[in-house]
Amino acid sequence: MLDLRFSERELARQRDHITQFIRDRVDAAGADGVVLGLSGGIDSTLTGNLAVEALGPEDVHGLVLPATVSSDGNMSDAERVAQDLEITYDVIEIEPIVDSLLTAYPEAEGDHEAVGNARARARAVLNYLVANHENRLVLGTGNRSEAAVGYFTKYGDGAVDCHPIGNLYKGQVRQLARYMGVPDELVDKTATAELWADQTDEDELGIGYDTLDSILATHIDGPLSVAATARLLEVDEATVERVRGMYERSDHKRNAPPAPEPLG
């Protein structure tokens, strides 16, 4: 696969660039700080670390938002991150909210995708409830790899005020986290959105992050054709085409809802 790792100097520049971005967004909004959801995963862990470095712990409010499908290990890791960062945090169970939605529309019961996305959207509502009450911005925790293939919930984890790590591929997220002192067991843990039981990101995507990052860098964000990408990375052309398809089909998630052009 392609080596997308940063040098030591580039890691320092990325850290400084992102922390300045966070400060600039908060200042521009006249906000008093930020709110972010902590899942115990590496994306939210890195975002929390960057936010604290940018603003100080007193201006960062973490939310741990478990559902019935959330593992005890991940929720414990989420609380551990908040405690290590010395930020204020709240633990709020979201399943009562999801249950109320299914009571209103029981036909969706058992639909993994619909209910999983409802969980993500319930979390977004809570993020903004706290952020609005405290005059804070909601920080997104999405990375460049997942954004490119639409691996996020529209108006769920995609409903945020800014994406501090949105310029980093997944492997670069892990590298920057390790550089900032995040423990190895958090850096290397299996990625999961935990929208339903036993779900993992790579199983759902059907591709490993190293391969996905390399295809995105060379074909989607880079200049190489499908055939040239497949040759360079020693993968099937069908794999490159599938990533291209995910990118094209998820365009609506990355852009504002369209409206017709004004009539002349």
PDB file of C-alpha atoms in Angstrom:
ATOM      1  CA  MET A   1       0.000   0.000   0.000  1.00  0.00           C
ATOM      2  CA  LEU A   2       0.953   3.655  -0.356  1.00  0.00           C
ATOM      3  CA  ASP A   3       2.968   5.147   2.494  1.00  0.00           C
ATOM      4  CA  LEU A   4       0.902   8.149   3.627  1.00  0.00           C
ATOM      5  CA  ARG A   5       2.687   8.661   6.937  1.00  0.00           C
ATOM      6  CA  PHE A   6       3.795  12.130   7.960  1.00  0.00           C
ATOM      7  CA  SER A   7       7.337  13.049   8.922  1.00  0.00           C
ATOM      8  CA  GLU A   8       7.965  14.350  12.445  1.00  0.00           C
ATOM      9  CA  ARG A   9       7.996  17.905  11.111  1.00  0.00           C
ATOM     10  CA  GLU A  10       4.722  17.339   9.242  1.00  0.00           C
ATOM     11  CA  LEU A  11       3.089  15.908  12.345  1.00  0.00           C
ATOM     12  CA  ALA A  12       3.980  19.039  14.299  1.00  0.00           C
ATOM     13  CA  ARG A  13       2.630  21.219  11.490  1.00  0.00           C
ATOM     14  CA  GLN A  14      -0.615  19.234  11.336  1.00  0.00           C
ATOM     15  CA  ARG A  15      -1.107  19.545  15.093  1.00  0.00           C
ATOM     16  CA  ASP A  16      -0.503  23.297  15.015  1.00  0.00           C
ATOM     17  CA  HIS A  17      -2.650  23.766  11.911  1.00  0.00           C
ATOM     18  CA  ILE A  18      -5.635  21.921  13.382  1.00  0.00           C
ATOM     19  CA  THR A  19      -5.448  23.528  16.808  1.00  0.00           C
ATOM     20  CA  GLN A  20      -5.327  26.975  15.203  1.00  0.00           C
ATOM     21  CA  PHE A  21      -8.320  25.989  13.057  1.00  0.00           C
ATOM     22  CA  ILE A  22     -10.307  25.110  16.182  1.00  0.00           C
ATOM     23  CA  ARG A  23      -9.406  28.402  17.863  1.00  0.00           C
ATOM     24  CA  ASP A  24     -10.308  30.360  14.724  1.00  0.00           C
ATOM     25  CA  ARG A  25     -13.714  28.674  14.387  1.00  0.00           C
ATOM     26  CA  VAL A  26     -14.583  29.284  18.043  1.00  0.00           C
ATOM     27  CA  ASP A  27     -13.459  32.928  17.859  1.00  0.00           C
ATOM     28  CA  ALA A  28     -15.331  33.563  14.603  1.00  0.00           C
ATOM     29  CA  ALA A  29     -18.547  32.203  16.109  1.00  0.00           C
ATOM     30  CA  GLY A  30     -18.176  34.153  19.350  1.00  0.00           C
ATOM     31  CA  ALA A  31     -18.560  30.822  21.146  1.00  0.00           C
ATOM     32  CA  ASP A  32     -17.465  29.957  24.672  1.00  0.00           C
ATOM     33  CA  GLY A  33     -15.950  26.604  23.779  1.00  0.00           C
ATOM     34  CA  VAL A  34     -16.818  23.301  22.136  1.00  0.00           C
ATOM     35  CA  VAL A  35     -18.843  20.142  22.652  1.00  0.00           C
ATOM     36  CA  LEU A  36     -17.898  16.779  21.177  1.00  0.00           C
ATOM     37  CA  GLY A  37     -19.143  13.246  21.447  1.00  0.00           C
ATOM     38  CA  LEU A  38     -16.648  10.749  22.857  1.00  0.00           C
ATOM     39  CA  SER A  39     -17.078   7.180  21.630  1.00  0.00           C
ATOM     40  CA  GLY A  40     -13.879   5.590  22.882  1.00  0.00           C
ATOM     41  CA  GLY A  41     -12.644   5.395  19.287  1.00  0.00           C
ATOM     42  CA  ILE A  42      -9.526   6.965  17.889  1.00  0.00           C
ATOM     43  CA  ASP A  43     -11.241   9.724  15.886  1.00  0.00           C
ATOM     44  CA  SER A  44     -13.049  11.284  18.839  1.00  0.00           C
ATOM     45  CA  THR A  45     -10.043  10.657  21.094  1.00  0.00           C
ATOM     46  CA  LEU A  46      -7.707  12.579  18.781  1.00  0.00           C
ATOM     47  CA  THR A  47     -10.262  15.356  18.288  1.00  0.00           C
ATOM     48  CA  GLY A  48     -10.614  15.698  22.054  1.00  0.00           C
ATOM     49  CA  ASN A  49      -6.856  15.919  22.488  1.00  0.00           C
ATOM     50  CA  LEU A  50      -6.575  18.575  19.787  1.00  0.00           C
ATOM     51  CA  ALA A  51      -9.470  20.563  21.239  1.00  0.00           C
ATOM     52  CA  VAL A  52      -7.901  20.613  24.695  1.00  0.00           C
ATOM     53  CA  GLU A  53      -4.559  21.685  23.250  1.00  0.00           C
ATOM     54  CA  ALA A  54      -6.316  24.450  21.297  1.00  0.00           C
ATOM     55  CA  LEU A  55      -8.630  25.779  23.996  1.00  0.00           C
ATOM     56  CA  GLY A  56      -7.702  24.279  27.353  1.00  0.00           C
ATOM     57  CA  PRO A  57      -9.783  21.684  29.206  1.00  0.00           C
ATOM     58  CA  GLU A  58     -12.169  24.227  30.708  1.00  0.00           C
ATOM     59  CA  ASP A  59     -13.568  25.082  27.259  1.00  0.00           C
ATOM     60  CA  VAL A  60     -14.172  21.489  26.114  1.00  0.00           C
ATOM     61  CA  HIS A  61     -17.317  19.574  27.116  1.00  0.00           C
ATOM     62  CA  GLY A  62     -17.449  15.864  26.305  1.00  0.00           C
ATOM     63  CA  LEU A  63     -20.585  13.767  25.895  1.00  0.00           C
ATOM     64  CA  VAL A  64     -20.531   9.992  26.279  1.00  0.00           C
ATOM     65  CA  LEU A  65     -23.753   8.759  24.669  1.00  0.00           C
ATOM     66  CA  PRO A  66     -24.154   5.001  25.054  1.00  0.00           C
ATOM     67  CA  ALA A  67     -26.871   2.867  23.467  1.00  0.00           C
ATOM     68  CA  THR A  68     -27.828  -0.733  24.158  1.00  0.00           C
ATOM     69  CA  VAL A  69     -25.432  -1.841  21.390  1.00  0.00           C
ATOM     70  CA  SER A  70     -22.485   0.088  22.864  1.00  0.00           C
ATOM     71  CA  SER A  71     -19.787  -2.105  24.380  1.00  0.00           C
ATOM     72  CA  ASP A  72     -18.774  -1.554  27.978  1.00  0.00           C
ATOM     73  CA  GLY A  73     -15.162  -1.388  26.819  1.00  0.00           C
ATOM     74  CA  ASN A  74     -15.718   1.488  24.413  1.00  0.00           C
ATOM     75  CA  MET A  75     -17.813   3.458  26.887  1.00  0.00           C
ATOM     76  CA  SER A  76     -15.171   2.915  29.546  1.00  0.00           C
ATOM     77  CA  ASP A  77     -12.511   4.134  27.101  1.00  0.00           C
ATOM     78  CA  ALA A  78     -14.624   7.222  26.316  1.00  0.00           C
ATOM     79  CA  GLU A  79     -14.828   8.122  29.993  1.00  0.00           C
ATOM     80  CA  ARG A  80     -11.131   7.396  30.418  1.00  0.00           C
ATOM     81  CA  VAL A  81     -10.314   9.862  27.618  1.00  0.00           C
ATOM     82  CA  ALA A  82     -12.443  12.568  29.242  1.00  0.00           C
ATOM     83  CA  GLN A  83     -10.826  11.960  32.622  1.00  0.00           C
ATOM     84  CA  ASP A  84      -7.303  11.932  31.187  1.00  0.00           C
ATOM     85  CA  LEU A  85      -8.017  15.221  29.400  1.00  0.00           C
ATOM     86  CA  GLU A  86      -9.541  16.647  32.602  1.00  0.00           C
ATOM     87  CA  ILE A  87     -12.609  17.937  30.784  1.00  0.00           C
ATOM     88  CA  THR A  88     -16.182  18.184  32.001  1.00  0.00           C
ATOM     89  CA  TYR A  89     -18.247  15.329  30.596  1.00  0.00           C
ATOM     90  CA  ASP A  90     -21.714  13.834  30.879  1.00  0.00           C
ATOM     91  CA  VAL A  91     -22.932  10.296  30.280  1.00  0.00           C
ATOM     92  CA  ILE A  92     -26.417  10.258  28.717  1.00  0.00           C
ATOM     93  CA  GLU A  93     -28.197   7.082  27.630  1.00  0.00           C
ATOM     94  CA  ILE A  94     -29.702   7.547  24.162  1.00  0.00           C
ATOM     95  CA  GLU A  95     -31.807   4.376  23.944  1.00  0.00           C
ATOM     96  CA  PRO A  96     -34.898   5.989  25.547  1.00  0.00           C
ATOM     97  CA  ILE A  97     -34.847   8.539  22.713  1.00  0.00           C
ATOM     98  CA  VAL A  98     -34.539   5.796  20.096  1.00  0.00           C
ATOM     99  CA  ASP A  99     -37.292   3.791  21.811  1.00  0.00           C
ATOM    100  CA  SER A 100     -39.619   6.791  21.630  1.00  0.00           C
ATOM    101  CA  LEU A 101     -38.960   7.062  17.901  1.00  0.00           C
ATOM    102  CA  LEU A 102     -39.744   3.383  17.389  1.00  0.00           C
ATOM    103  CA  THR A 103     -42.896   3.726  19.472  1.00  0.00           C
ATOM    104  CA  ALA A 104     -43.956   6.480  17.099  1.00  0.00           C
ATOM    105  CA  TYR A 105     -42.966   4.424  14.037  1.00  0.00           C
ATOM    106  CA  PRO A 106     -42.777   0.710  14.976  1.00  0.00           C
ATOM    107  CA  GLU A 107     -42.449  -0.369  11.343  1.00  0.00           C
ATOM    108  CA  ALA A 108     -38.696   0.447  11.560  1.00  0.00           C
ATOM    109  CA  GLU A 109     -38.089  -1.996  14.421  1.00  0.00           C
ATOM    110  CA  GLY A 110     -35.401  -4.492  13.422  1.00  0.00           C
ATOM    111  CA  ASP A 111     -34.081  -2.393  10.515  1.00  0.00           C
ATOM    112  CA  HIS A 112     -30.365  -2.186  11.422  1.00  0.00           C
ATOM    113  CA  GLU A 113     -29.582   0.726   9.119  1.00  0.00           C
ATOM    114  CA  ALA A 114     -32.633   2.855   9.949  1.00  0.00           C
ATOM    115  CA  VAL A 115     -32.345   2.330  13.701  1.00  0.00           C
ATOM    116  CA  GLY A 116     -28.565   2.717  13.648  1.00  0.00           C
ATOM    117  CA  ASN A 117     -28.874   6.036  11.855  1.00  0.00           C
ATOM    118  CA  ALA A 118     -31.554   7.094  14.341  1.00  0.00           C
ATOM    119  CA  ARG A 119     -29.034   6.493  17.126  1.00  0.00           C
ATOM    120  CA  ALA A 120     -26.494   8.730  15.365  1.00  0.00           C
ATOM    121  CA  ARG A 121     -29.127  11.435  14.907  1.00  0.00           C
ATOM    122  CA  ALA A 122     -30.205  11.202  18.546  1.00  0.00           C
ATOM    123  CA  ARG A 123     -26.597  11.859  19.515  1.00  0.00           C
ATOM    124  CA  ALA A 124     -26.497  14.889  17.219  1.00  0.00           C
ATOM    125  CA  VAL A 125     -29.615  16.330  18.861  1.00  0.00           C
ATOM    126  CA  LEU A 126     -28.013  15.961  22.300  1.00  0.00           C
ATOM    127  CA  ASN A 127     -24.730  17.481  21.099  1.00  0.00           C
ATOM    128  CA  TYR A 128     -26.593  20.563  19.900  1.00  0.00           C
ATOM    129  CA  LEU A 129     -28.846  20.749  22.956  1.00  0.00           C
ATOM    130  CA  VAL A 130     -25.752  21.066  25.153  1.00  0.00           C
ATOM    131  CA  ALA A 131     -23.878  23.278  22.686  1.00  0.00           C
ATOM    132  CA  ASN A 132     -26.781  25.725  22.306  1.00  0.00           C
ATOM    133  CA  HIS A 133     -27.332  25.862  26.067  1.00  0.00           C
ATOM    134  CA  GLU A 134     -23.638  26.596  26.739  1.00  0.00           C
ATOM    135  CA  ASN A 135     -22.923  28.784  23.665  1.00  0.00           C
ATOM    136  CA  ARG A 136     -20.448  26.252  22.246  1.00  0.00           C
ATOM    137  CA  LEU A 137     -19.673  24.797  18.839  1.00  0.00           C
ATOM    138  CA  VAL A 138     -20.131  21.103  18.054  1.00  0.00           C
ATOM    139  CA  LEU A 139     -16.885  19.545  16.878  1.00  0.00           C
ATOM    140  CA  GLY A 140     -17.116  16.756  14.338  1.00  0.00           C
ATOM    141  CA  THR A 141     -14.883  13.718  14.680  1.00  0.00           C
ATOM    142  CA  GLY A 142     -15.030  12.473  11.076  1.00  0.00           C
ATOM    143  CA  ASN A 143     -11.886  11.810   9.049  1.00  0.00           C
ATOM    144  CA  ARG A 144     -11.088  12.228   5.359  1.00  0.00           C
ATOM    145  CA  SER A 145     -11.404   8.530   4.504  1.00  0.00           C
ATOM    146  CA  GLU A 146     -14.895   8.107   5.893  1.00  0.00           C
ATOM    147  CA  ALA A 147     -16.118  11.402   4.457  1.00  0.00           C
ATOM    148  CA  ALA A 148     -14.939  10.440   0.977  1.00  0.00           C
ATOM    149  CA  VAL A 149     -16.973   7.220   0.864  1.00  0.00           C
ATOM    150  CA  GLY A 150     -19.958   8.535   2.801  1.00  0.00           C
ATOM    151  CA  TYR A 151     -19.306   6.410   5.850  1.00  0.00           C
ATOM    152  CA  PHE A 152     -21.204   8.626   8.250  1.00  0.00           C
ATOM    153  CA  THR A 153     -24.831   9.382   9.021  1.00  0.00           C
ATOM    154  CA  LYS A 154     -26.303  12.358   7.225  1.00  0.00           C
ATOM    155  CA  TYR A 155     -27.606  14.757   9.884  1.00  0.00           C
ATOM    156  CA  GLY A 156     -26.122  12.418  12.488  1.00  0.00           C
ATOM    157  CA  ASP A 157     -22.380  12.368  13.087  1.00  0.00           C
ATOM    158  CA  GLY A 158     -22.187  14.546   9.968  1.00  0.00           C
ATOM    159  CA  ALA A 159     -24.261  17.265  11.687  1.00  0.00           C
ATOM    160  CA  VAL A 160     -21.536  19.428  13.233  1.00  0.00           C
ATOM    161  CA  ASP A 161     -20.083  22.915  13.051  1.00  0.00           C
ATOM    162  CA  CYS A 162     -16.649  21.879  11.770  1.00  0.00           C
ATOM    163  CA  HIS A 163     -14.464  18.829  11.131  1.00  0.00           C
ATOM    164  CA  PRO A 164     -11.035  19.366  12.754  1.00  0.00           C
ATOM    165  CA  ILE A 165      -9.564  16.052  11.497  1.00  0.00           C
ATOM    166  CA  GLY A 166     -11.426  16.093   8.204  1.00  0.00           C
ATOM    167  CA  ASN A 167      -8.147  16.580   6.306  1.00  0.00           C
ATOM    168  CA  LEU A 168      -6.582  13.352   7.648  1.00  0.00           C
ATOM    169  CA  TYR A 169      -6.845   9.843   6.232  1.00  0.00           C
ATOM    170  CA  LYS A 170      -7.586   7.162   8.820  1.00  0.00           C
ATOM    171  CA  GLY A 171      -3.985   5.973   9.027  1.00  0.00           C
ATOM    172  CA  GLN A 172      -2.839   9.559   9.544  1.00  0.00           C
ATOM    173  CA  VAL A 173      -5.358   9.952  12.364  1.00  0.00           C
ATOM    174  CA  ARG A 174      -3.728   7.035  14.157  1.00  0.00           C
ATOM    175  CA  GLN A 175      -0.254   8.432  13.489  1.00  0.00           C
ATOM    176  CA  LEU A 176      -1.078  11.920  14.793  1.00  0.00           C
ATOM    177  CA  ALA A 177      -2.809  10.435  17.845  1.00  0.00           C
ATOM    178  CA  ARG A 178       0.265   8.389  18.702  1.00  0.00           C
ATOM    179  CA  TYR A 179       2.442  11.505  18.191  1.00  0.00           C
ATOM    180  CA  MET A 180       0.244  13.386  20.671  1.00  0.00           C
ATOM    181  CA  GLY A 181       0.675  10.708  23.302  1.00  0.00           C
ATOM    182  CA  VAL A 182      -2.580   8.760  22.980  1.00  0.00           C
ATOM    183  CA  PRO A 183      -2.001   5.262  24.452  1.00  0.00           C
ATOM    184  CA  ASP A 184      -1.298   2.506  21.930  1.00  0.00           C
ATOM    185  CA  GLU A 185      -4.293   0.436  23.001  1.00  0.00           C
ATOM    186  CA  LEU A 186      -6.571   3.292  21.931  1.00  0.00           C
ATOM    187  CA  VAL A 187      -4.633   4.067  18.763  1.00  0.00           C
ATOM    188  CA  ASP A 188      -4.702   0.464  17.554  1.00  0.00           C
ATOM    189  CA  LYS A 189      -8.170  -0.659  18.641  1.00  0.00           C
ATOM    190  CA  THR A 190     -10.653  -1.929  16.035  1.00  0.00           C
ATOM    191  CA  ALA A 191     -12.765   0.903  14.628  1.00  0.00           C
ATOM    192  CA  THR A 192     -16.535   0.638  15.072  1.00  0.00           C
ATOM    193  CA  ALA A 193     -19.395   3.096  14.866  1.00  0.00           C
ATOM    194  CA  GLU A 194     -21.421   0.760  17.136  1.00  0.00           C
ATOM    195  CA  LEU A 195     -24.673   1.595  15.398  1.00  0.00           C
ATOM    196  CA  TRP A 196     -25.704  -2.050  15.870  1.00  0.00           C
ATOM    197  CA  ALA A 197     -24.309  -5.082  17.661  1.00  0.00           C
ATOM    198  CA  ASP A 198     -20.942  -6.537  16.551  1.00  0.00           C
ATOM    199  CA  GLN A 199     -20.509  -3.934  13.812  1.00  0.00           C
ATOM    200  CA  THR A 200     -16.990  -2.958  12.692  1.00  0.00           C
ATOM    201  CA  ASP A 201     -16.071  -0.280  10.185  1.00  0.00           C
ATOM    202  CA  GLU A 202     -13.873  -2.418   7.954  1.00  0.00           C
ATOM    203  CA  ASP A 203     -16.397  -5.267   7.800  1.00  0.00           C
ATOM    204  CA  GLU A 204     -19.164  -2.884   6.837  1.00  0.00           C
ATOM    205  CA  LEU A 205     -17.029  -1.064   4.291  1.00  0.00           C
ATOM    206  CA  GLY A 206     -15.738  -4.360   2.927  1.00  0.00           C
ATOM    207  CA  ILE A 207     -12.195  -2.988   2.695  1.00  0.00           C
ATOM    208  CA  GLY A 208      -9.289  -2.353   5.068  1.00  0.00           C
ATOM    209  CA  TYR A 209      -8.431   1.234   5.921  1.00  0.00           C
ATOM    210  CA  ASP A 210      -4.886   0.956   4.566  1.00  0.00           C
ATOM    211  CA  THR A 211      -6.239  -0.064   1.171  1.00  0.00           C
ATOM    212  CA  LEU A 212      -9.015   2.525   1.269  1.00  0.00           C
ATOM    213  CA  ASP A 213      -6.624   5.341   2.183  1.00  0.00           C
ATOM    214  CA  SER A 214      -4.271   4.378  -0.641  1.00  0.00           C
ATOM    215  CA  ILE A 215      -7.047   4.253  -3.250  1.00  0.00           C
ATOM    216  CA  LEU A 216      -8.419   7.589  -2.127  1.00  0.00           C
ATOM    217  CA  ALA A 217      -5.005   9.253  -2.206  1.00  0.00           C
ATOM    218  CA  THR A 218      -4.073   7.962  -5.654  1.00  0.00           C
ATOM    219  CA  HIS A 219      -7.380   7.798  -7.528  1.00  0.00           C
ATOM    220  CA  ILE A 220     -10.070   9.924  -5.849  1.00  0.00           C
ATOM    221  CA  ASP A 221      -7.865  12.739  -4.532  1.00  0.00           C
ATOM    222  CA  GLY A 222      -4.974  11.943  -6.872  1.00  0.00           C
ATOM    223  CA  PRO A 223      -4.478  11.808 -10.647  1.00  0.00           C
ATOM    224  CA  LEU A 224      -4.200   8.080 -11.350  1.00  0.00           C
ATOM    225  CA  SER A 225      -6.735   6.126 -13.381  1.00  0.00           C
ATOM    226  CA  VAL A 226      -8.499   3.022 -12.118  1.00  0.00           C
ATOM    227  CA  ALA A 227      -6.063   0.770 -13.975  1.00  0.00           C
ATOM    228  CA  ALA A 228      -2.960   2.680 -12.857  1.00  0.00           C
ATOM    229  CA  THR A 229      -4.154   2.708  -9.241  1.00  0.00           C
ATOM    230  CA  ALA A 230      -4.810  -1.036  -9.335  1.00  0.00           C
ATOM    231  CA  ARG A 231      -1.334  -1.704 -10.734  1.00  0.00           C
ATOM    232  CA  LEU A 232       0.432   0.568  -8.262  1.00  0.00           C
ATOM    233  CA  LEU A 233      -1.363  -0.815  -5.221  1.00  0.00           C
ATOM    234  CA  GLU A 234      -1.589  -4.401  -6.493  1.00  0.00           C
ATOM    235  CA  VAL A 235      -5.341  -4.601  -5.987  1.00  0.00           C
ATOM    236  CA  ASP A 236      -8.160  -5.612  -8.329  1.00  0.00           C
ATOM    237  CA  GLU A 237      -9.602  -2.931 -10.572  1.00  0.00           C
ATOM    238  CA  ALA A 238     -13.007  -3.928  -9.195  1.00  0.00           C
ATOM    239  CA  THR A 239     -11.896  -2.780  -5.739  1.00  0.00           C
ATOM    240  CA  VAL A 240     -10.885   0.628  -7.072  1.00  0.00           C
ATOM    241  CA  GLU A 241     -14.153   0.878  -8.983  1.00  0.00           C
ATOM    242  CA  ARG A 242     -16.101   0.033  -5.840  1.00  0.00           C
ATOM    243  CA  VAL A 243     -14.404   2.840  -3.910  1.00  0.00           C
ATOM    244  CA  ARG A 244     -15.106   5.190  -6.821  1.00  0.00           C
ATOM    245  CA  GLY A 245     -18.759   4.132  -6.671  1.00  0.00           C
ATOM    246  CA  MET A 246     -19.000   4.787  -2.934  1.00  0.00           C
ATOM    247  CA  TYR A 247     -17.469   8.215  -3.463  1.00  0.00           C
ATOM    248  CA  GLU A 248     -19.879   9.147  -6.246  1.00  0.00           C
ATOM    249  CA  ARG A 249     -23.009   7.800  -4.541  1.00  0.00           C
ATOM    250  CA  SER A 250     -22.256   9.683  -1.314  1.00  0.00           C
ATOM    251  CA  ASP A 251     -21.771  13.095  -2.946  1.00  0.00           C
ATOM    252  CA  HIS A 252     -25.101  14.261  -1.477  1.00  0.00           C
ATOM    253  CA  LYS A 253     -23.737  13.720   2.045  1.00  0.00           C
ATOM    254  CA  ARG A 254     -20.807  16.073   1.524  1.00  0.00           C
ATOM    255  CA  ASN A 255     -22.757  18.958   0.065  1.00  0.00           C
ATOM    256  CA  ALA A 256     -25.648  21.174   1.069  1.00  0.00           C
ATOM    257  CA  PRO A 257     -29.087  19.959  -0.093  1.00  0.00           C
ATOM    258  CA  PRO A 258     -29.603  21.133  -3.668  1.00  0.00           C
ATOM    259  CA  ALA A 259     -32.254  23.520  -4.909  1.00  0.00           C
ATOM    260  CA  PRO A 260     -33.286  24.341  -8.477  1.00  0.00           C
ATOM    261  CA  GLU A 261     -31.377  27.118 -10.199  1.00  0.00           C
ATOM    262  CA  PRO A 262     -33.265  30.462 -10.021  1.00  0.00           C
ATOM    263  CA  LEU A 263     -35.423  31.142 -13.063  1.00  0.00           C
ATOM    264  CA  GLY A 264     -34.240  34.038 -15.177  1.00  0.00           C
TER     265      GLY A 264
END
